[in-house]
């Protein structure tokens, strides 16, 4: 059961990486400028970092405000 879940999670991750790679490659092909996909990649990473930070802050605040009684 666990190996199936592992496969399922990584299958979708690989599919996602292929789609992002294709989008970055097309952006380079369209502009012939390497700065374009680098900028898109940097913006994507910034969004992920902000999302993870937001989720972590919310989880910590929920943990601190949890009523243990």
CSV table of C-alpha atoms in Angstrom, one decimal:
chain,number,residue,atom,x,y,z
A,1,UNK,CA,0.0,0.0,0.0
A,2,UNK,CA,2.8,2.4,0.9
A,3,UNK,CA,4.7,1.8,-2.3
A,4,UNK,CA,1.5,2.6,-4.3
A,5,UNK,CA,1.1,5.9,-2.5
A,6,UNK,CA,4.8,6.7,-3.1
A,7,UNK,CA,4.4,5.9,-6.8
A,8,UNK,CA,1.2,8.0,-7.0
A,9,UNK,CA,2.9,11.0,-5.4
A,10,UNK,CA,6.0,10.9,-7.5
A,11,UNK,CA,4.1,10.2,-10.7
A,12,UNK,CA,2.3,13.5,-10.4
A,13,UNK,CA,5.4,15.3,-9.4
A,14,UNK,CA,7.2,14.1,-12.6
A,15,UNK,CA,4.2,15.1,-14.7
A,16,UNK,CA,4.3,18.6,-13.1
A,17,UNK,CA,8.1,19.0,-13.7
A,18,UNK,CA,7.7,18.0,-17.3
A,19,UNK,CA,4.9,20.6,-17.8
A,20,UNK,CA,7.0,23.4,-16.1
A,21,UNK,CA,10.1,22.4,-18.1
A,22,UNK,CA,8.1,22.6,-21.3
A,23,UNK,CA,6.7,26.0,-20.4
A,24,UNK,CA,10.2,27.3,-19.6
A,25,UNK,CA,11.5,25.9,-22.8
A,26,UNK,CA,8.7,27.5,-24.8
A,27,UNK,CA,9.3,30.8,-23.2
A,28,UNK,CA,13.0,30.6,-24.2
A,29,UNK,CA,12.1,29.6,-27.7
A,30,UNK,CA,9.6,32.4,-28.0
A,31,UNK,CA,12.0,35.2,-26.7
A,32,UNK,CA,15.4,33.7,-27.5
A,33,UNK,CA,16.4,35.3,-24.2
A,34,UNK,CA,17.6,33.1,-21.3
A,35,UNK,CA,16.6,35.8,-18.8
A,36,UNK,CA,12.9,35.0,-19.4
A,37,UNK,CA,12.8,31.4,-18.2
A,38,UNK,CA,15.2,32.3,-15.3
A,39,UNK,CA,12.8,35.1,-14.2
A,40,UNK,CA,9.8,32.8,-14.5
A,41,UNK,CA,11.6,30.2,-12.4
A,42,UNK,CA,12.7,32.7,-9.8
A,43,UNK,CA,9.1,34.0,-9.5
A,44,UNK,CA,7.8,30.5,-9.2
A,45,UNK,CA,10.3,29.7,-6.4
A,46,UNK,CA,9.4,32.9,-4.6
A,47,UNK,CA,5.7,32.0,-4.7
A,48,UNK,CA,6.5,28.5,-3.3
A,49,UNK,CA,8.6,30.0,-0.5
A,50,UNK,CA,5.9,32.5,0.4
A,51,UNK,CA,3.2,29.8,0.4
A,52,UNK,CA,5.3,27.5,2.6
A,53,UNK,CA,6.1,30.4,4.9
A,54,UNK,CA,2.4,31.3,5.2
A,55,UNK,CA,1.4,27.7,5.8
A,56,UNK,CA,4.1,27.3,8.5
A,57,UNK,CA,3.1,30.5,10.3
A,58,UNK,CA,-0.6,29.4,10.3
A,59,UNK,CA,0.3,25.9,11.6
A,60,UNK,CA,2.4,27.5,14.4
A,61,UNK,CA,-0.3,29.9,15.3
A,62,UNK,CA,-2.9,27.1,15.4
A,63,UNK,CA,-0.6,25.0,17.6
A,64,UNK,CA,0.0,27.9,20.0
A,65,UNK,CA,-3.7,28.8,20.2
A,66,UNK,CA,-4.8,25.1,20.7
A,67,UNK,CA,-6.9,24.5,23.9
A,68,UNK,CA,-5.5,21.4,25.5
A,69,UNK,CA,-8.3,21.2,28.1
